[in-house]
Amino acid sequence: MKSKTKNMPIKRNLSSTQVLKTLQVLMEDDYTMSELIERLNEKEPESIFNHGVISKYINTCRYCGINIPKINNKYFVSSIPFGMDISEQEYELISYLQNRAKSALSENANNKITKFFTKVSKYSNREMERVYEENSDKICSIFEKAVRDETKLLFMLKNKTSLKCIPINILEDNGKRYFHVYAEDKERNILIERVSGIEILKERFHASKADGTVVYKLTGALAKNYNIRENEKIITDNLPESITIVNYNENSLVLLSRLLRYGNLCEIKTPSTMRLRMKNIIDETLANYGE
């Protein structure tokens, strides 16, 4: 018996088609929202793509596991879960070729090589990104995502060594930025300029949790402007001088990373273990700036 649907036309879902069109354009290059609107409407009989529609389609791609960050107002595809499976050996070869191109080829030829491997990266199921001055913000976004997702990182350093690490936070000092990480059984600060490549690994780490609650005090302008999180509440209000906050069960690495950014406007009151850990991080940070 012949199938009744064999010769029947397949009905296309318009929204699904538009999602694929959006992904196709994003695979070509990095675009701002206005550029995406213009690019996507070029071949349409009438303008059907707008800010709201494209945002919805980008989120649909993200729900499918496609990593589409937004840096400097530009959207770009970082990796796709169903792309090429690049082995460790192949990845090392790519890194070697890029380093050789940078040192041996002309600027024009090197730019072409860089664009080619950027395209390869987009079609890979591994999130890998080369570090250049112009894309440092994108690299920092990848680092912060690894902190949130509790995923280990692999740094490729300019001295041709690699370093597997647990990301903690990003620090700044005298206009320079550092990756604050835990590697080789100690906390280290890696100058971003020392890093030639970064990759999010599949290996996860499990950060310890705070012992129930953490109490900390904020002073000065930070106290007046601080936005309370969902897992926090103010227990002492001495505005405009200070406020004391209790934080419930936030990941300790994430919490410490945030509190460290507040500098001398923040003081951990309890527990003593968190207070000591913050002190040790500050001391080790100062000691490691020369690395």
C-alpha positions as a Markdown table, in Angstrom:
| # | Residue | x | y | z |
|---|---|---|---|---|
| 1 | Met | 0.0 | 0.0 | 0.0 |
| 2 | Lys | 1.4 | 3.3 | -1.1 |
| 3 | Ser | 1.8 | 6.0 | 1.6 |
| 4 | Lys | -0.8 | 8.7 | 1.2 |
| 5 | Thr | 1.8 | 11.4 | 2.1 |
| 6 | Lys | 4.4 | 10.3 | -0.4 |
| 7 | Asn | 3.5 | 12.8 | -3.1 |
| 8 | Met | 2.1 | 15.4 | -0.9 |
| 9 | Pro | 4.0 | 18.7 | -0.6 |
| 10 | Ile | 5.8 | 19.2 | 2.7 |
| 11 | Lys | 4.4 | 22.2 | 4.6 |
| 12 | Arg | 7.1 | 24.6 | 5.8 |
| 13 | Asn | 7.0 | 26.4 | 9.0 |
| 14 | Leu | 7.8 | 30.0 | 8.3 |
| 15 | Ser | 9.2 | 30.8 | 11.7 |
| 16 | Ser | 11.6 | 27.8 | 11.6 |
| 17 | Thr | 12.8 | 28.9 | 8.1 |
| 18 | Gln | 13.5 | 32.4 | 9.4 |
| 19 | Val | 15.4 | 31.0 | 12.4 |
| 20 | Leu | 17.7 | 29.1 | 9.9 |
| 21 | Lys | 18.1 | 32.3 | 7.8 |
| 22 | Thr | 19.2 | 34.2 | 10.9 |
| 23 | Leu | 21.7 | 31.5 | 11.8 |
| 24 | Gln | 23.0 | 31.4 | 8.3 |
| 25 | Val | 23.8 | 35.1 | 8.3 |
| 26 | Leu | 25.4 | 34.9 | 11.8 |
| 27 | Met | 27.7 | 32.2 | 10.6 |
| 28 | Glu | 29.0 | 34.6 | 7.9 |
| 29 | Asp | 30.2 | 37.3 | 10.2 |
| 30 | Asp | 29.7 | 39.4 | 13.4 |
| 31 | Tyr | 26.8 | 41.9 | 13.2 |
| 32 | Thr | 25.1 | 44.5 | 15.2 |
| 33 | Met | 21.3 | 44.3 | 15.5 |
| 34 | Ser | 20.8 | 47.0 | 12.9 |
| 35 | Glu | 23.2 | 45.3 | 10.5 |
| 36 | Leu | 21.3 | 42.0 | 11.0 |
| 37 | Ile | 18.0 | 43.7 | 10.2 |
| 38 | Glu | 19.4 | 45.2 | 7.0 |
| 39 | Arg | 21.2 | 42.0 | 6.0 |
| 40 | Leu | 18.2 | 39.7 | 6.6 |
| 41 | Asn | 15.8 | 41.9 | 4.8 |
| 42 | Glu | 17.9 | 42.3 | 1.7 |
| 43 | Lys | 16.4 | 39.3 | -0.1 |
| 44 | Glu | 12.9 | 39.6 | 1.3 |
| 45 | Pro | 10.1 | 41.0 | -0.9 |
| 46 | Glu | 9.2 | 43.2 | 2.1 |
| 47 | Ser | 10.8 | 43.9 | 5.4 |
| 48 | Ile | 9.8 | 41.2 | 7.8 |
| 49 | Phe | 12.8 | 41.1 | 10.2 |
| 50 | Asn | 12.9 | 43.6 | 13.0 |
| 51 | His | 14.6 | 43.9 | 16.4 |
| 52 | Gly | 12.0 | 41.8 | 18.3 |
| 53 | Val | 11.8 | 39.1 | 15.7 |
| 54 | Ile | 15.5 | 38.6 | 15.4 |
| 55 | Ser | 16.0 | 38.6 | 19.2 |
| 56 | Lys | 13.5 | 35.8 | 19.4 |
| 57 | Tyr | 15.2 | 33.8 | 16.6 |
| 58 | Ile | 18.6 | 34.3 | 18.3 |
| 59 | Asn | 17.2 | 33.0 | 21.6 |
| 60 | Thr | 15.7 | 30.0 | 19.7 |
| 61 | Cys | 19.3 | 29.2 | 18.4 |
| 62 | Arg | 20.6 | 29.5 | 22.0 |
| 63 | Tyr | 18.0 | 27.1 | 23.3 |
| 64 | Cys | 19.3 | 24.6 | 20.7 |
| 65 | Gly | 22.7 | 24.9 | 22.3 |
| 66 | Ile | 24.3 | 27.3 | 19.8 |
| 67 | Asn | 26.5 | 29.7 | 21.6 |
| 68 | Ile | 25.8 | 33.3 | 20.4 |
| 69 | Pro | 27.4 | 35.9 | 22.7 |
| 70 | Lys | 27.0 | 39.7 | 22.2 |
| 71 | Ile | 30.1 | 41.8 | 22.6 |
| 72 | Asn | 30.5 | 45.5 | 21.8 |
| 73 | Asn | 26.9 | 45.4 | 20.4 |
| 74 | Lys | 27.8 | 42.7 | 17.9 |
| 75 | Tyr | 26.3 | 39.1 | 17.8 |
| 76 | Phe | 28.5 | 36.2 | 16.8 |
| 77 | Val | 28.4 | 32.4 | 16.7 |
| 78 | Ser | 31.1 | 31.1 | 19.0 |
| 79 | Ser | 30.3 | 27.3 | 18.7 |
| 80 | Ile | 27.6 | 24.9 | 17.7 |
| 81 | Pro | 26.9 | 21.6 | 19.5 |
| 82 | Phe | 26.6 | 19.6 | 16.2 |
| 83 | Gly | 29.7 | 20.9 | 14.5 |
| 84 | Met | 33.0 | 19.3 | 13.6 |
| 85 | Asp | 34.6 | 17.2 | 16.4 |
| 86 | Ile | 38.2 | 18.6 | 16.5 |
| 87 | Ser | 40.6 | 16.4 | 18.3 |
| 88 | Glu | 43.4 | 17.5 | 20.7 |
| 89 | Gln | 46.0 | 16.8 | 18.0 |
| 90 | Glu | 44.1 | 18.8 | 15.4 |
| 91 | Tyr | 43.6 | 21.7 | 17.8 |
| 92 | Glu | 47.3 | 21.8 | 18.5 |
| 93 | Leu | 48.0 | 21.8 | 14.8 |
| 94 | Ile | 45.6 | 24.8 | 14.3 |
| 95 | Ser | 47.3 | 26.6 | 17.2 |
| 96 | Tyr | 50.8 | 25.9 | 15.6 |
| 97 | Leu | 49.7 | 27.1 | 12.2 |
| 98 | Gln | 48.2 | 30.3 | 13.5 |
| 99 | Asn | 51.4 | 31.1 | 15.5 |
| 100 | Arg | 53.6 | 30.4 | 12.5 |
| 101 | Ala | 51.4 | 32.5 | 10.3 |
| 102 | Lys | 51.6 | 35.4 | 12.7 |
| 103 | Ser | 55.4 | 35.3 | 12.7 |
| 104 | Ala | 56.2 | 34.3 | 9.1 |
| 105 | Leu | 53.5 | 35.6 | 6.8 |
| 106 | Ser | 52.6 | 39.1 | 5.7 |
| 107 | Glu | 49.9 | 41.0 | 7.6 |
| 108 | Asn | 47.4 | 40.5 | 4.7 |
| 109 | Ala | 48.1 | 36.7 | 4.5 |
| 110 | Asn | 48.0 | 36.4 | 8.3 |
| 111 | Asn | 44.6 | 38.1 | 8.4 |
| 112 | Lys | 43.3 | 35.6 | 5.8 |
| 113 | Ile | 44.5 | 32.7 | 7.9 |
| 114 | Thr | 42.9 | 34.2 | 11.0 |
| 115 | Lys | 39.6 | 34.7 | 9.3 |
| 116 | Phe | 39.7 | 31.1 | 8.0 |
| 117 | Phe | 40.3 | 29.6 | 11.4 |
| 118 | Thr | 37.7 | 31.8 | 13.0 |
| 119 | Lys | 35.2 | 30.3 | 10.5 |
| 120 | Val | 36.4 | 26.8 | 11.4 |
| 121 | Ser | 35.9 | 27.7 | 15.1 |
| 122 | Lys | 32.3 | 28.6 | 14.4 |
| 123 | Tyr | 31.6 | 25.2 | 12.8 |
| 124 | Ser | 33.3 | 23.4 | 15.7 |
| 125 | Asn | 31.6 | 21.8 | 18.7 |
| 126 | Arg | 34.6 | 23.1 | 20.8 |
| 127 | Glu | 34.5 | 26.7 | 21.9 |
| 128 | Met | 38.0 | 27.9 | 21.0 |
| 129 | Glu | 39.0 | 31.5 | 20.5 |
| 130 | Arg | 42.3 | 33.2 | 19.7 |
| 131 | Val | 43.3 | 36.2 | 21.8 |
| 132 | Tyr | 44.0 | 39.4 | 20.0 |
| 133 | Glu | 43.8 | 42.9 | 21.2 |
| 134 | Glu | 40.7 | 43.7 | 19.2 |
| 135 | Asn | 38.7 | 40.7 | 20.6 |
| 136 | Ser | 39.9 | 40.9 | 24.3 |
| 137 | Asp | 36.3 | 41.7 | 25.4 |
| 138 | Lys | 35.0 | 38.6 | 23.7 |
| 139 | Ile | 37.7 | 36.5 | 25.5 |
| 140 | Cys | 36.7 | 38.0 | 28.9 |
| 141 | Ser | 33.1 | 37.1 | 28.1 |
| 142 | Ile | 34.1 | 33.5 | 27.5 |
| 143 | Phe | 36.1 | 33.5 | 30.8 |
| 144 | Glu | 33.1 | 34.8 | 32.8 |
| 145 | Lys | 30.8 | 32.3 | 31.2 |
| 146 | Ala | 33.2 | 29.5 | 32.4 |
| 147 | Val | 33.0 | 31.0 | 35.9 |
| 148 | Arg | 29.2 | 31.0 | 35.9 |
| 149 | Asp | 29.0 | 27.5 | 34.4 |
| 150 | Glu | 31.7 | 26.0 | 36.7 |
| 151 | Thr | 33.7 | 24.8 | 33.7 |
| 152 | Lys | 37.4 | 24.4 | 33.5 |
| 153 | Leu | 39.5 | 26.4 | 30.9 |
| 154 | Leu | 42.6 | 25.6 | 28.9 |
| 155 | Phe | 44.9 | 28.6 | 28.2 |
| 156 | Met | 47.4 | 28.5 | 25.4 |
| 157 | Leu | 50.2 | 30.8 | 26.4 |
| 158 | Lys | 52.5 | 32.8 | 24.1 |
| 159 | Asn | 55.5 | 30.8 | 25.4 |
| 160 | Lys | 53.9 | 27.8 | 23.7 |
| 161 | Thr | 52.9 | 26.1 | 26.9 |
| 162 | Ser | 49.3 | 25.3 | 28.0 |
| 163 | Leu | 47.6 | 25.7 | 31.3 |
| 164 | Lys | 44.5 | 23.9 | 32.5 |
| 165 | Cys | 42.8 | 26.0 | 35.2 |
| 166 | Ile | 39.7 | 26.8 | 37.3 |
| 167 | Pro | 38.5 | 30.3 | 36.5 |
| 168 | Ile | 37.8 | 32.6 | 39.4 |
| 169 | Asn | 37.5 | 36.2 | 38.2 |
| 170 | Ile | 39.1 | 39.1 | 36.2 |
| 171 | Leu | 41.3 | 41.6 | 38.0 |
| 172 | Glu | 42.5 | 45.0 | 36.9 |
| 173 | Asp | 45.6 | 46.9 | 38.1 |
| 174 | Asn | 47.2 | 50.0 | 36.5 |
| 175 | Gly | 45.2 | 49.6 | 33.3 |
| 176 | Lys | 46.1 | 46.0 | 32.9 |
| 177 | Arg | 43.8 | 43.0 | 33.1 |
| 178 | Tyr | 44.5 | 39.6 | 34.6 |
| 179 | Phe | 42.8 | 36.3 | 34.6 |
| 180 | His | 42.6 | 35.2 | 38.2 |
| 181 | Val | 42.6 | 31.4 | 38.2 |
| 182 | Tyr | 43.4 | 28.3 | 40.3 |
| 183 | Ala | 46.0 | 26.1 | 38.6 |
| 184 | Glu | 48.8 | 23.8 | 39.6 |
| 185 | Asp | 47.5 | 23.7 | 43.2 |
| 186 | Lys | 47.7 | 27.5 | 43.7 |
| 187 | Glu | 45.9 | 30.7 | 42.8 |
| 188 | Arg | 47.6 | 32.6 | 40.0 |
| 189 | Asn | 47.1 | 35.9 | 38.0 |
| 190 | Ile | 47.7 | 35.5 | 34.3 |
| 191 | Leu | 48.2 | 38.7 | 32.3 |
| 192 | Ile | 45.8 | 38.6 | 29.4 |
| 193 | Glu | 48.5 | 39.7 | 27.0 |
| 194 | Arg | 50.3 | 36.4 | 27.9 |
| 195 | Val | 47.4 | 34.3 | 26.6 |
| 196 | Ser | 47.3 | 33.4 | 22.9 |
| 197 | Gly | 44.2 | 31.2 | 23.0 |
| 198 | Ile | 41.4 | 30.1 | 25.3 |
| 199 | Glu | 39.2 | 27.1 | 25.2 |
| 200 | Ile | 36.2 | 26.0 | 27.4 |
| 201 | Leu | 36.7 | 22.4 | 28.4 |
| 202 | Lys | 34.0 | 19.8 | 28.9 |
| 203 | Glu | 35.4 | 19.1 | 32.4 |
| 204 | Arg | 33.5 | 20.8 | 35.2 |
| 205 | Phe | 34.6 | 21.8 | 38.6 |
| 206 | His | 32.4 | 21.9 | 41.7 |
| 207 | Ala | 33.1 | 25.0 | 43.8 |
| 208 | Ser | 32.5 | 24.8 | 47.5 |
| 209 | Lys | 29.4 | 26.5 | 48.9 |
| 210 | Ala | 29.4 | 29.0 | 51.6 |
| 211 | Asp | 28.4 | 27.6 | 55.0 |
| 212 | Gly | 24.8 | 28.6 | 54.9 |
| 213 | Thr | 25.2 | 32.4 | 54.9 |
| 214 | Val | 27.8 | 35.1 | 54.3 |
| 215 | Val | 27.5 | 38.4 | 56.0 |
| 216 | Tyr | 29.3 | 41.4 | 54.5 |
| 217 | Lys | 29.4 | 45.2 | 55.0 |
| 218 | Leu | 29.3 | 47.8 | 52.2 |
| 219 | Thr | 30.3 | 51.4 | 52.7 |
| 220 | Gly | 30.4 | 54.7 | 50.9 |
| 221 | Ala | 28.9 | 55.2 | 47.5 |
| 222 | Leu | 28.6 | 51.4 | 47.0 |
| 223 | Ala | 26.3 | 51.1 | 50.0 |
| 224 | Lys | 23.9 | 53.8 | 48.6 |
| 225 | Asn | 23.9 | 52.3 | 45.0 |
| 226 | Tyr | 24.0 | 48.6 | 45.7 |
| 227 | Asn | 21.2 | 46.4 | 44.2 |
| 228 | Ile | 20.1 | 43.6 | 46.5 |
| 229 | Arg | 20.1 | 40.1 | 44.9 |
| 230 | Glu | 17.3 | 37.7 | 45.2 |
| 231 | Asn | 19.3 | 35.6 | 47.7 |
| 232 | Glu | 20.2 | 38.6 | 49.9 |
| 233 | Lys | 18.6 | 40.9 | 52.4 |
| 234 | Ile | 19.8 | 44.0 | 54.4 |
| 235 | Ile | 20.2 | 43.2 | 58.1 |
| 236 | Thr | 21.6 | 46.6 | 59.2 |
| 237 | Asp | 20.9 | 49.9 | 57.5 |
| 238 | Asn | 23.2 | 52.8 | 58.4 |
| 239 | Leu | 22.8 | 54.7 | 55.2 |
| 240 | Pro | 24.3 | 56.8 | 53.9 |
| 241 | Glu | 27.4 | 55.4 | 55.6 |
| 242 | Ser | 27.0 | 51.7 | 55.3 |
| 243 | Ile | 24.7 | 48.7 | 55.0 |
| 244 | Thr | 25.2 | 45.1 | 56.2 |
| 245 | Ile | 23.9 | 42.3 | 54.0 |
| 246 | Val | 23.3 | 38.6 | 54.5 |
| 247 | Asn | 23.8 | 36.4 | 51.4 |
| 248 | Tyr | 22.3 | 32.9 | 51.3 |
| 249 | Asn | 24.0 | 29.9 | 49.8 |
| 250 | Glu | 25.7 | 31.6 | 46.8 |
| 251 | Asn | 28.5 | 29.7 | 45.1 |
| 252 | Ser | 31.6 | 30.8 | 47.1 |
| 253 | Leu | 33.8 | 31.4 | 44.0 |
| 254 | Val | 31.2 | 33.5 | 42.3 |
| 255 | Leu | 30.4 | 35.4 | 45.5 |
| 256 | Leu | 34.1 | 36.1 | 46.3 |
| 257 | Ser | 34.7 | 37.1 | 42.7 |
| 258 | Arg | 32.0 | 39.7 | 43.0 |
| 259 | Leu | 33.0 | 41.0 | 46.4 |
| 260 | Leu | 36.6 | 41.3 | 45.4 |
| 261 | Arg | 35.6 | 43.8 | 42.8 |
| 262 | Tyr | 34.2 | 46.1 | 45.5 |
| 263 | Gly | 37.7 | 46.6 | 46.9 |
| 264 | Asn | 38.0 | 48.4 | 50.3 |
| 265 | Leu | 34.2 | 49.3 | 50.2 |
| 266 | Cys | 33.4 | 45.7 | 51.2 |
| 267 | Glu | 34.3 | 43.7 | 54.3 |
| 268 | Ile | 33.2 | 40.2 | 55.0 |
| 269 | Lys | 32.0 | 39.8 | 58.6 |
| 270 | Thr | 31.2 | 36.1 | 58.8 |
| 271 | Pro | 32.0 | 33.3 | 58.5 |
| 272 | Ser | 35.6 | 33.5 | 59.4 |
| 273 | Thr | 36.6 | 30.9 | 56.8 |
| 274 | Met | 35.3 | 33.2 | 54.0 |
| 275 | Arg | 36.9 | 36.2 | 55.6 |
| 276 | Leu | 40.2 | 34.5 | 55.7 |
| 277 | Arg | 39.8 | 33.2 | 52.1 |
| 278 | Met | 39.2 | 36.7 | 50.9 |
| 279 | Lys | 42.3 | 37.9 | 52.7 |
| 280 | Asn | 44.4 | 35.1 | 51.2 |
| 281 | Ile | 43.2 | 35.9 | 47.7 |
| 282 | Ile | 44.1 | 39.5 | 48.1 |
| 283 | Asp | 47.6 | 38.7 | 49.5 |
| 284 | Glu | 48.3 | 36.1 | 46.7 |
| 285 | Thr | 47.0 | 38.5 | 44.1 |
| 286 | Leu | 49.4 | 41.2 | 45.1 |
| 287 | Ala | 52.2 | 38.7 | 45.3 |
| 288 | Asn | 51.5 | 37.3 | 41.8 |
| 289 | Tyr | 51.1 | 40.5 | 39.8 |
| 290 | Gly | 54.6 | 40.0 | 38.5 |
| 291 | Glu | 53.8 | 36.7 | 36.9 |
